[in-house]
Coordinates of C-alpha atoms in Angstrom, one line a residue:
T275 CA 0.0 -0.2 -0.2
G276 CA 1.3 3.4 -1.0
P277 CA 0.6 6.5 0.7
F278 CA -2.1 7.8 -1.8
D279 CA -3.7 4.1 -2.1
P280 CA -7.4 4.2 -0.7
E281 CA -6.4 1.6 1.3
N282 CA -4.2 3.9 3.1
R283 CA -5.5 5.0 6.7
I284 CA -5.0 8.0 7.8
I285 CA -5.6 8.3 11.8
F286 CA -6.2 11.4 13.9
S287 CA -5.8 10.8 17.8
A288 CA -6.0 12.9 20.5
G289 CA -4.1 12.3 23.8
A290 CA -5.8 11.0 26.9
L291 CA -5.2 14.5 28.4
V292 CA -6.3 16.5 25.6
G293 CA -9.1 18.9 26.6
T294 CA -8.7 18.8 30.2
G295 CA -6.5 21.9 31.3
A296 CA -3.3 19.6 31.7
P297 CA -0.4 21.9 30.9
T298 CA 0.0 22.2 26.8
A299 CA -2.5 19.2 26.5
G300 CA -4.0 20.3 23.0
R301 CA -2.3 18.2 20.7
T302 CA -3.4 15.4 18.1
T303 CA -1.4 12.8 16.5
V304 CA -1.7 12.1 12.8
S305 CA -0.3 8.7 11.7
S306 CA -0.3 7.4 8.0
I307 CA 1.9 6.3 5.7
A308 CA 4.4 9.2 4.6
P309 CA 4.5 10.9 0.9
R310 CA 7.4 12.2 1.7
G311 CA 9.0 8.9 3.3
F312 CA 12.4 8.5 1.1
P313 CA 13.7 6.4 -0.9
E314 CA 10.5 4.1 0.4
P315 CA 7.5 5.0 2.0
M316 CA 7.3 4.7 5.8
W317 CA 4.8 4.6 8.5
T318 CA 5.0 7.5 10.7
S319 CA 3.5 10.7 12.7
S320 CA 3.1 13.7 13.2
S321 CA 1.3 16.1 15.9
I322 CA -0.9 19.2 15.8
G323 CA -1.5 21.5 18.2
G324 CA -4.5 24.2 18.4
Y325 CA -8.1 23.3 19.7
W326 CA -9.3 20.6 17.4
G327 CA -8.1 17.9 19.4
A328 CA -10.0 19.2 22.5
E329 CA -13.2 19.8 20.3
L330 CA -13.1 16.0 19.3
K331 CA -12.6 14.9 22.9
Y332 CA -15.5 16.9 23.7
A333 CA -17.9 15.3 20.9
G334 CA -16.8 11.9 22.6
Y335 CA -14.2 10.5 20.5
D336 CA -10.5 9.9 21.2
S337 CA -9.5 8.8 17.4
I338 CA -11.0 8.9 14.0
V339 CA -9.6 6.2 11.4
I340 CA -10.5 7.4 7.5
Q341 CA -9.9 4.9 4.9
G342 CA -10.6 4.7 1.1
R343 CA -11.5 7.6 -1.5
A344 CA -14.5 9.9 -2.0
S345 CA -15.9 9.8 -5.6
S346 CA -15.8 13.7 -5.6
P347 CA -14.5 16.4 -2.8
C348 CA -16.0 16.1 0.7
Y349 CA -15.2 16.9 4.1
V350 CA -16.5 15.1 7.3
L351 CA -18.5 16.5 9.6
I352 CA -18.9 15.9 13.5
E353 CA -21.5 17.3 15.6
D354 CA -21.5 15.1 19.1
D355 CA -23.2 11.9 17.9
R356 CA -23.7 12.7 14.4
V357 CA -21.0 12.0 12.2
S358 CA -21.9 12.8 8.3
I359 CA -20.0 13.0 4.9
E360 CA -20.6 16.3 3.5
D361 CA -20.2 18.0 -0.2
A362 CA -17.0 20.0 -0.5
G363 CA -17.4 20.6 -4.1
D364 CA -17.7 24.7 -3.6
L365 CA -14.4 24.4 -1.3
W366 CA -12.0 22.4 -3.2
G367 CA -9.4 24.6 -4.7
Q368 CA -9.7 27.2 -2.3
G369 CA -7.2 28.0 0.3
V370 CA -6.9 27.1 3.7
H371 CA -8.0 30.1 5.5
A372 CA -10.8 30.9 3.0
T373 CA -12.3 27.4 3.6
Q374 CA -12.0 27.6 7.3
Q375 CA -14.0 30.8 7.2
Q376 CA -16.5 29.6 5.1
L377 CA -17.3 26.5 7.2
K378 CA -17.5 28.8 10.3
T379 CA -19.9 30.9 8.5
R380 CA -21.9 27.7 7.9
Y381 CA -21.6 26.4 11.2
S382 CA -20.4 28.2 14.0
D383 CA -17.0 30.0 15.4
Q384 CA -16.9 27.4 17.8
H385 CA -16.8 24.9 15.2
Q386 CA -12.9 23.6 15.0
I387 CA -11.5 22.5 11.3
V388 CA -8.4 20.5 10.2
V389 CA -8.3 21.3 6.3
I390 CA -5.7 21.1 3.5
G391 CA -4.8 23.8 0.8
P392 CA -4.3 22.9 -3.1
A393 CA -1.0 21.7 -2.1
G394 CA -2.7 18.8 -0.4
E395 CA -5.2 18.5 -3.1
N396 CA -2.7 18.4 -5.9
R397 CA -0.5 15.7 -3.7
V398 CA 2.5 17.7 -2.9
R399 CA 4.6 15.2 -0.9
Y400 CA 5.0 17.9 1.9
A401 CA 1.6 19.4 1.9
S402 CA 0.5 20.0 5.6
I403 CA -3.0 19.7 7.2
I404 CA -3.3 23.1 8.8
H405 CA -6.0 24.2 11.5
R406 CA -6.6 28.0 12.7
L407 CA -4.1 29.9 10.9
S408 CA -0.9 28.0 11.2
N409 CA -1.0 24.7 13.7
A410 CA 0.4 22.2 11.3
S411 CA 1.1 18.6 11.0
G412 CA 3.6 19.2 8.5
N413 CA 6.4 17.3 7.8
G414 CA 4.8 13.7 7.0
G415 CA 3.0 15.2 3.9
F416 CA -0.5 13.8 5.5
G417 CA -1.9 16.7 3.4
G418 CA -1.6 14.7 0.2
V419 CA -3.0 11.8 1.9
M420 CA -6.3 13.8 2.7
G421 CA -6.1 15.1 -0.8
S422 CA -5.8 11.6 -2.5
K423 CA -8.7 10.7 -0.7
N424 CA -10.7 13.6 -1.9
L425 CA -10.8 14.9 1.8
K426 CA -10.8 18.6 2.3
A427 CA -11.3 19.0 5.9
I428 CA -13.1 17.4 9.0
V429 CA -15.3 19.9 10.9
V430 CA -15.9 19.1 14.7
R431 CA -18.0 20.4 17.1
G432 CA -18.7 18.8 20.9
T433 CA -20.6 20.1 23.6
R434 CA -19.3 17.5 26.1
G435 CA -16.7 18.1 28.7
V436 CA -13.8 15.5 29.9
K437 CA -14.4 13.8 33.1
I438 CA -11.8 14.1 35.9
A439 CA -11.4 11.3 38.1
H440 CA -9.7 13.3 41.1
P441 CA -10.5 16.9 40.3
Q442 CA -8.3 18.1 43.5
E443 CA -5.5 15.7 42.7
F444 CA -5.5 16.7 39.3
L445 CA -5.6 20.6 39.8
Q446 CA -2.4 20.3 42.1
A447 CA -0.6 18.3 39.6
V448 CA -1.6 20.9 37.1
A449 CA -0.2 23.7 39.6
D450 CA 2.8 21.6 40.3
T451 CA 3.6 21.6 36.5
W452 CA 3.5 25.1 35.8
E453 CA 5.1 25.9 38.9
M454 CA 8.1 23.6 37.6
T455 CA 8.2 24.8 34.0
K456 CA 7.1 28.3 34.0
G457 CA 7.6 29.4 30.5
G458 CA 8.6 26.4 29.3
L459 CA 12.0 24.7 28.8
G460 CA 13.2 26.1 25.7
H461 CA 13.6 29.3 27.4
I462 CA 14.3 30.7 31.0
G463 CA 11.9 33.0 32.6
K464 CA 8.1 33.5 33.2
V465 CA 5.2 32.8 31.0
E466 CA 4.5 35.6 28.5
S467 CA 1.0 36.7 28.3
G468 CA -0.8 39.7 26.6
Y469 CA -0.8 41.0 23.0
P470 CA 1.1 39.6 20.8
N471 CA 1.6 36.5 22.7
V472 CA -0.9 34.0 22.0
A473 CA -1.1 30.3 23.0
C474 CA -0.6 27.9 20.1
S475 CA -3.0 25.2 21.7
H476 CA -5.3 24.5 24.2
G477 CA -3.9 24.5 27.5
C478 CA -0.7 26.3 26.7
S479 CA 0.8 29.4 27.8
V480 CA 4.4 28.5 27.4
A481 CA 6.9 31.5 26.3
C482 CA 8.5 30.0 23.3
Y483 CA 8.1 32.0 19.9
T484 CA 4.2 32.1 19.3
R485 CA 2.9 35.7 18.3
I486 CA 0.1 37.1 16.6
L487 CA 1.3 39.8 14.1
K488 CA -0.5 42.0 11.2
T489 CA 0.8 40.9 7.7
S490 CA 1.7 43.8 5.1
G491 CA -0.9 42.7 2.8
Q492 CA 1.2 43.5 -0.1
I493 CA 1.4 39.4 -0.8
A494 CA -2.2 37.8 -0.6
S495 CA -2.2 35.2 1.7
G496 CA -5.9 34.5 2.9
A497 CA -5.5 36.4 6.2
P498 CA -4.5 39.8 7.9
M499 CA -2.8 38.3 10.7
R500 CA 0.0 35.6 11.1
M501 CA 0.8 33.4 14.0
L502 CA 4.5 33.4 14.4
K503 CA 6.1 30.4 15.6
C504 CA 9.8 29.3 15.7
V505 CA 9.9 28.0 11.7
N506 CA 7.8 30.9 10.7
G507 CA 10.1 33.3 12.2
S508 CA 12.9 32.2 9.5
M509 CA 11.0 34.0 7.0
V510 CA 10.9 37.5 9.0
R511 CA 14.4 37.8 10.3
G512 CA 16.4 35.1 8.4
S513 CA 16.8 31.1 9.3
H514 CA 19.8 29.6 11.1
H515 CA 23.4 30.3 9.9
G516 CA 25.1 29.0 6.9
Y517 CA 27.4 26.3 6.9
Q518 CA 30.8 25.8 5.7
G519 CA 32.9 23.0 5.9
V520 CA 35.0 19.7 4.5
S521 CA 33.6 16.2 5.2
T522 CA 35.9 13.3 5.8
S523 CA 35.7 12.5 1.9
G524 CA 37.5 16.0 1.3
D525 CA 34.4 17.7 -0.5
N526 CA 34.3 21.4 0.6
L527 CA 30.7 22.9 1.0
T528 CA 29.4 26.4 1.4
I529 CA 25.9 26.6 2.3
P530 CA 24.3 30.5 3.2
G531 CA 21.5 30.9 5.4
P532 CA 17.9 31.6 4.2
P533 CA 17.2 35.2 3.7
G534 CA 14.5 37.3 5.8
F535 CA 12.0 39.3 4.5
N536 CA 11.1 41.4 7.7
E537 CA 7.1 42.3 7.5
L538 CA 7.0 40.4 3.9
G539 CA 8.3 37.6 5.6
L540 CA 4.8 37.1 7.6
D541 CA 3.2 37.4 4.2
I542 CA 5.3 34.6 2.7
G543 CA 4.4 32.3 5.8
N544 CA 0.8 32.9 5.4
L545 CA 1.0 32.2 1.8
L546 CA 2.9 28.6 2.8
D547 CA -0.3 27.8 4.8
D548 CA -2.9 29.1 3.1
L549 CA -1.5 26.8 0.0
G550 CA -1.0 23.9 2.6
L551 CA 2.6 23.5 2.4
T552 CA 5.1 22.7 5.3
A553 CA 6.6 25.7 6.2
W554 CA 10.1 23.8 6.6
C555 CA 10.0 23.7 2.8
F556 CA 11.0 27.2 2.7
D557 CA 14.3 26.1 4.5
T558 CA 15.2 22.9 2.4
W559 CA 15.0 24.8 -1.1
S560 CA 16.8 27.9 0.3
R561 CA 19.6 26.2 1.4
Y562 CA 19.8 24.0 -1.6
L563 CA 19.2 26.8 -4.0
G564 CA 21.8 28.9 -2.3
G565 CA 24.3 26.2 -2.3
L566 CA 23.9 26.3 -6.1
R567 CA 24.4 30.0 -6.4
E568 CA 27.7 29.6 -4.3
L569 CA 28.8 27.6 -7.0
G570 CA 28.1 29.9 -10.0
I571 CA 24.6 28.0 -10.8
R572 CA 22.4 31.2 -11.2
T573 CA 19.2 29.5 -12.8
I574 CA 17.6 26.1 -12.3
L575 CA 15.7 24.7 -15.1
G576 CA 15.4 27.8 -16.9
E577 CA 13.9 29.8 -13.8
P578 CA 16.4 32.3 -12.1
I579 CA 17.2 31.9 -8.6
N580 CA 16.2 35.0 -6.6
L581 CA 16.1 34.1 -3.1
E582 CA 16.4 37.7 -1.7
D583 CA 13.0 38.5 -3.6
P584 CA 9.9 37.8 -1.9
L585 CA 7.6 38.1 -4.8
W586 CA 10.0 35.2 -6.3
W587 CA 8.8 33.2 -3.6
R588 CA 5.6 33.8 -3.7
D589 CA 5.9 32.9 -7.5
L590 CA 7.9 29.6 -6.7
L591 CA 5.2 28.6 -3.9
I592 CA 2.2 28.8 -5.9
K593 CA 3.9 26.9 -8.8
I594 CA 4.7 23.9 -6.3
A595 CA 1.0 24.0 -4.9
Y596 CA -0.4 23.7 -8.1
R597 CA 2.2 21.5 -9.6
E598 CA 2.7 24.1 -12.5
G599 CA 6.4 24.3 -14.6
I600 CA 9.1 23.7 -12.4
G601 CA 6.7 23.3 -9.3
D602 CA 5.7 19.9 -10.5
D603 CA 9.2 18.5 -9.8
M604 CA 9.7 20.4 -6.7
A605 CA 6.4 18.9 -5.7
E606 CA 8.2 15.7 -5.2
D607 CA 10.5 17.2 -2.2
L608 CA 14.3 17.8 -2.8
P609 CA 15.9 14.3 -2.7
R610 CA 13.4 12.9 -5.5
F611 CA 13.9 16.3 -7.7
Y612 CA 17.5 15.8 -7.4
E613 CA 17.3 11.8 -8.4
K614 CA 15.7 13.2 -11.7
H615 CA 17.7 16.5 -12.5
G616 CA 21.2 16.1 -10.5
I617 CA 21.7 19.7 -10.4
G618 CA 25.1 20.3 -8.5
P619 CA 26.9 17.9 -6.6
R620 CA 24.7 15.2 -5.0
Y621 CA 26.7 15.6 -1.1
M622 CA 25.4 19.5 -1.4
A623 CA 21.7 18.1 -2.2
E624 CA 22.2 15.2 0.6
F625 CA 23.5 17.7 2.9
V626 CA 20.3 19.3 3.0
A627 CA 17.8 16.4 2.4
S628 CA 18.5 13.0 2.0
K629 CA 17.9 9.1 2.7
G630 CA 19.6 9.7 6.2
S631 CA 16.9 12.3 6.9
R632 CA 14.2 10.1 5.2
G633 CA 13.4 12.8 2.7
H634 CA 13.2 15.6 5.5
G635 CA 15.2 18.6 5.8
W636 CA 17.9 17.8 8.0
H637 CA 17.1 19.6 11.4
R638 CA 18.6 19.9 14.9
D639 CA 21.8 17.8 13.6
G640 CA 24.4 20.7 14.4
R641 CA 25.1 20.9 10.3
A642 CA 22.2 22.0 8.2
M643 CA 20.3 24.1 10.6
E644 CA 20.7 24.6 14.9
R645 CA 24.3 24.4 16.0
H646 CA 24.3 21.2 18.7
P647 CA 27.9 20.4 19.7
S648 CA 28.9 16.8 20.9
P649 CA 27.1 14.8 22.5
F650 CA 23.7 16.3 21.1
W651 CA 24.8 15.6 17.7
E652 CA 25.4 11.9 18.4
Y653 CA 22.2 11.9 19.9
S654 CA 20.7 13.3 16.7
A655 CA 22.5 11.0 14.7
L656 CA 21.5 7.6 16.2
L657 CA 17.7 9.2 16.4
Y658 CA 17.7 9.5 12.9
A659 CA 19.1 6.6 12.1
V660 CA 16.6 4.1 14.2
S661 CA 13.4 6.3 14.3
T662 CA 10.1 5.8 12.0
R663 CA 9.2 9.6 11.9
D664 CA 11.0 13.1 11.7
V665 CA 12.6 13.1 15.1
T666 CA 12.7 16.8 15.9
P667 CA 9.5 17.8 17.1
S668 CA 9.5 14.9 19.7
T669 CA 13.1 15.3 20.9
H670 CA 13.5 18.6 22.3
G671 CA 14.3 17.4 25.7
F672 CA 17.6 16.3 25.9
F673 CA 18.5 19.5 23.3
F674 CA 17.4 22.1 25.8
L675 CA 20.1 20.8 28.0
N676 CA 22.5 22.2 25.8
G677 CA 21.5 25.6 26.9
L678 CA 22.4 25.1 30.6
Y679 CA 26.1 25.1 30.0
G680 CA 26.4 28.0 27.2
Y681 CA 24.3 26.9 24.3
P682 CA 25.8 27.0 21.6
D683 CA 29.1 27.6 22.9
A684 CA 29.5 24.2 24.5
P685 CA 32.9 23.1 26.8
K686 CA 35.4 21.0 25.3
R687 CA 36.5 19.6 28.3
T688 CA 34.8 17.7 31.1
P689 CA 35.8 19.8 34.1
E690 CA 34.0 22.7 32.1
I691 CA 30.9 21.2 32.5
L692 CA 29.0 22.1 35.9
E693 CA 28.6 19.8 38.4
S694 CA 25.2 19.8 38.6
L695 CA 24.7 19.5 35.2
Q696 CA 26.6 16.0 35.5
A697 CA 24.7 15.2 38.5
L698 CA 21.1 16.1 36.7
A699 CA 22.2 13.8 33.8
E700 CA 23.0 10.8 36.3
K701 CA 19.8 11.2 38.1
V702 CA 17.7 11.5 34.9
Y703 CA 19.7 9.2 32.7
G704 CA 21.7 7.0 34.9
S705 CA 25.1 8.3 33.9
R706 CA 27.0 11.7 34.1
E707 CA 28.4 10.5 30.7
A708 CA 25.3 11.4 29.2
V709 CA 26.0 15.0 28.9
L710 CA 29.8 14.4 28.4
P711 CA 31.3 15.2 24.5
G712 CA 31.3 11.8 22.7
D713 CA 28.9 8.8 22.2
T714 CA 29.6 6.8 25.4
Y715 CA 26.2 6.6 27.0
I716 CA 24.0 7.9 24.0
E717 CA 22.1 4.8 23.6
Y718 CA 20.7 4.8 26.7
V719 CA 19.7 8.6 26.2
T720 CA 18.1 7.6 23.2
R721 CA 15.8 4.9 24.3
W722 CA 14.8 7.0 27.3
H723 CA 13.5 9.5 25.1
Q724 CA 12.1 7.6 22.7
H725 CA 10.1 6.1 25.4
R726 CA 9.3 9.6 26.5
A727 CA 8.5 11.0 23.1
I728 CA 5.7 8.0 22.9
I729 CA 4.4 8.9 26.5
K730 CA 4.2 12.6 25.5
D731 CA 2.2 12.0 22.2
S732 CA 0.2 9.4 23.7
L733 CA -1.0 11.8 26.2
G734 CA -1.3 14.8 23.7
L735 CA 1.6 17.2 25.5
C736 CA 4.2 19.5 24.0
D737 CA 7.9 18.7 23.8
F738 CA 8.4 22.4 24.6
V739 CA 7.5 21.4 28.4
F740 CA 7.5 17.5 28.5
P741 CA 9.5 15.3 29.9
V742 CA 10.6 18.1 32.7
V743 CA 13.9 16.9 33.0
R744 CA 15.0 20.5 34.8
R745 CA 13.1 22.9 36.7
N746 CA 12.7 26.5 35.0
Q747 CA 13.5 29.6 37.0
D748 CA 12.3 33.2 36.4
S749 CA 15.6 34.6 35.1
R750 CA 18.8 33.6 34.0
E751 CA 20.7 35.0 37.2
A752 CA 18.1 32.6 39.1
M753 CA 19.3 29.9 36.6
E754 CA 22.9 30.4 37.1
E755 CA 22.1 30.7 41.0
A756 CA 20.5 27.1 40.7
L757 CA 22.7 25.5 38.8
N758 CA 25.7 26.3 41.2
A759 CA 23.2 25.1 44.0
G760 CA 23.1 21.9 42.8
V761 CA 21.2 19.3 41.2
D762 CA 18.0 19.5 43.7
E763 CA 17.7 22.8 42.6
I764 CA 17.6 22.1 39.1
Y765 CA 15.7 18.7 38.6
G766 CA 12.2 19.1 37.6
D767 CA 9.9 15.7 38.1
T768 CA 10.2 13.0 35.1
A769 CA 7.2 11.4 36.5
I770 CA 4.4 14.3 36.5
E771 CA 3.0 13.0 33.3
A772 CA 1.9 9.9 35.5
K773 CA 0.4 11.8 38.1
L774 CA -1.6 14.0 35.8
F775 CA -2.7 10.9 33.9
K776 CA -3.7 8.9 37.2
A777 CA -5.4 11.9 38.6
C778 CA -7.3 12.8 35.4
T779 CA -8.8 8.9 34.7
G780 CA -8.2 7.4 38.0
L781 CA -5.7 4.6 36.5
D782 CA -3.1 3.9 38.5
I783 CA -0.1 3.5 35.8
G784 CA 3.1 4.5 36.8
I785 CA 5.9 6.1 34.9
D786 CA 8.2 3.1 34.8
Q787 CA 5.4 0.9 33.3
M788 CA 4.3 3.9 30.9
E789 CA 7.8 3.7 29.6
S790 CA 8.0 -0.1 29.8
P791 CA 6.2 -2.3 28.4
I792 CA 3.8 0.5 27.0
A793 CA 6.4 2.8 25.2
E794 CA 8.7 0.2 24.3
R795 CA 6.0 -2.0 22.8
I796 CA 4.9 1.1 20.9
V797 CA 8.5 1.3 19.3
N798 CA 9.0 -2.0 18.5
L799 CA 5.4 -1.9 16.8
E800 CA 6.5 0.7 15.0
R801 CA 9.8 -0.8 13.7
S802 CA 8.4 -3.8 12.9
L803 CA 5.7 -2.2 10.7
D804 CA 8.3 -0.7 8.9
V805 CA 10.5 -3.6 8.7
R806 CA 7.7 -5.8 7.5
N807 CA 6.2 -3.4 4.8
F808 CA 9.0 -1.2 3.7
G809 CA 12.1 -3.3 4.3
R810 CA 13.7 -1.3 7.0
N811 CA 17.0 -3.2 8.4
R812 CA 20.3 -2.1 9.9
E813 CA 21.8 -0.9 6.1
S814 CA 18.2 1.8 6.1
D815 CA 19.9 3.2 9.6
E816 CA 23.2 3.1 8.3
V817 CA 22.7 5.8 5.3
V818 CA 22.8 8.8 8.3
I819 CA 26.6 8.3 8.2
P820 CA 27.6 10.6 5.3
H821 CA 25.8 13.5 6.8
Y822 CA 27.6 13.1 10.0
Q823 CA 31.0 13.1 8.6
W824 CA 30.6 16.6 8.0
G825 CA 32.0 19.0 11.0
E826 CA 29.5 20.1 13.8
K827 CA 29.0 23.9 13.3
T828 CA 30.5 24.9 16.9
D829 CA 33.0 22.2 17.8
G830 CA 34.0 20.7 14.7
T831 CA 33.8 17.1 15.6
H832 CA 32.1 14.6 13.5
L833 CA 32.2 10.6 12.6
S834 CA 35.3 9.4 11.1
A835 CA 35.8 8.1 7.6
E836 CA 35.4 4.5 8.5
A837 CA 32.5 5.6 10.8
S838 CA 33.5 2.5 13.0
E839 CA 32.0 4.3 16.2
F840 CA 28.8 5.0 15.0
R841 CA 28.5 1.1 14.1
A842 CA 29.3 0.3 17.6
L843 CA 26.9 3.0 18.9
L844 CA 24.3 0.9 16.7
D845 CA 25.4 -2.3 17.9
R846 CA 25.1 -1.1 21.4
F847 CA 21.9 0.3 20.7
Y848 CA 20.3 -2.7 19.1
T849 CA 21.6 -5.0 21.8
L850 CA 19.8 -2.6 24.1
R851 CA 16.6 -3.0 22.4
G852 CA 16.5 -6.4 22.0
W853 CA 17.3 -6.1 17.8
D854 CA 19.5 -8.5 15.9
K855 CA 22.8 -6.9 15.7
E856 CA 23.1 -7.8 12.0
T857 CA 20.0 -6.8 10.9
G858 CA 18.5 -4.0 13.1
I859 CA 15.3 -6.4 13.2
P860 CA 13.3 -6.8 16.4
T861 CA 14.2 -10.6 17.6
P862 CA 11.2 -12.8 18.0
E863 CA 12.2 -13.4 21.8
K864 CA 11.7 -9.4 22.0
L865 CA 8.5 -9.2 20.4
Q866 CA 7.2 -12.3 22.2
S867 CA 8.0 -10.7 25.5
L868 CA 6.0 -7.5 24.5
G869 CA 2.9 -9.7 23.6
L870 CA 3.7 -9.1 20.1
G871 CA 4.7 -12.7 18.8
E872 CA 1.4 -13.4 17.9
E873 CA 0.6 -10.6 15.4
R874 CA 3.0 -12.1 12.6
L875 CA 4.5 -8.7 12.2
I876 CA 7.8 -9.5 10.6

């Protein structure tokens, strides 16, 4: 089954805490066979914030499973117990924002909507599912899956609540979580409130990047306001620094950082969402096309490369969404575009997006985008190797420790790393070596965060808060004092998810049980599905190696030319997971121990 086949299912699941008022509990997980998977499809998942998941819970549903293909454009309408399939002929071809406005006029402002734009209708491989202004399930390309089913939108209205088993205990757990995390783990400081700050999801007031700003109106984008988030900010202020370096094979590479367009960047960001394209594609194409210009290539398939011109970007994005001209091949995403046209050196295209990144643009790798010195890039490398999804959105927890010792200028020697940070690593991961340069303990860190990402997604929480590895402070000065005071002043509560869950549902499932067997079972199930259906194995995992043979932006560290250290890390991880070291496939004994032995998964 391929991603656009009628038999492919797309599943929307609101987590167990969604709609309850638990901190950040507004996220919905979307699962399907991903159009973006490269070189072969892969089963994957992505999450979307906002208020749609809470509304689904209020209507009385935890999940929706959609299969098949409608004979003509339609949308699904859910109003409590009433579920119907409605004609969307008048909506097909319209942008995301106009579609939502028309549906809210037709029903009510309280109806919550997930919708696709022209990119999804035309099966662009990185088409998003959008909610509100810019909440998105973006990187899997699930907008194209909806488009292949002639499904324009899912409209939900619920009038019931979510029952709380132990209200007072639940409120206390909520208060404890906010006190520990304050403005979230990506920042230090209190929660920001008031215009232009806005919560991106139900139950959230984290001090991250979300702002509501007026667009200039110079580029038609379907809405007068922009919900600015981290990735969208790159179009305004410019993205992460470019890259210049030499790989272990001797290849030289210069990739400039993407440009920013100030207020016109808000228009470009809104246009991306209105067309139903993932905002990350701006960064991917900017880096590839910018790299071509560094090589003296000024045109591509007869089109000029004018990266600094926002109107050029407007025209290009529209061509991609409607698959017009050069946009038809670019709609297949960079790896497939390169396989067809081969413009520029292969190592440059694969530095931006490749088999190793499963077709996505590389992110949080210490090279293409953010700076992540050792041991953080080793963690990134192992995650990319063994995961079944774009790894970044569910793995901020370990990266956020980076900031505790001077991100991005991490210390090069062990004595420079604060004693309290080493003690925190020992308390959370089981060893101080988890935060020391190198990969000595990375397999344990990776397994822990894989499990915690599963728990987070299953509960509908946000990775800018969970897992609560460290305690936040009101200011940088207060954080410095806490770091110097010792581990008890900076440790958060890595069991708080279980406390929230128990108070909400009445089910006494501890955090250890959530990790194993529950999360461990899900990790092995996902791996087994990709093994059975798409041939995932050790060879597939090792395709990440060439990317990490380029030096990291900050400290210059990289895999050796032989990559023997990374293969040894894979050996250790497979052994820890109970997977065969030669093949990377879960052993029958491991599957049997998790209750998966009778499923004939492999």
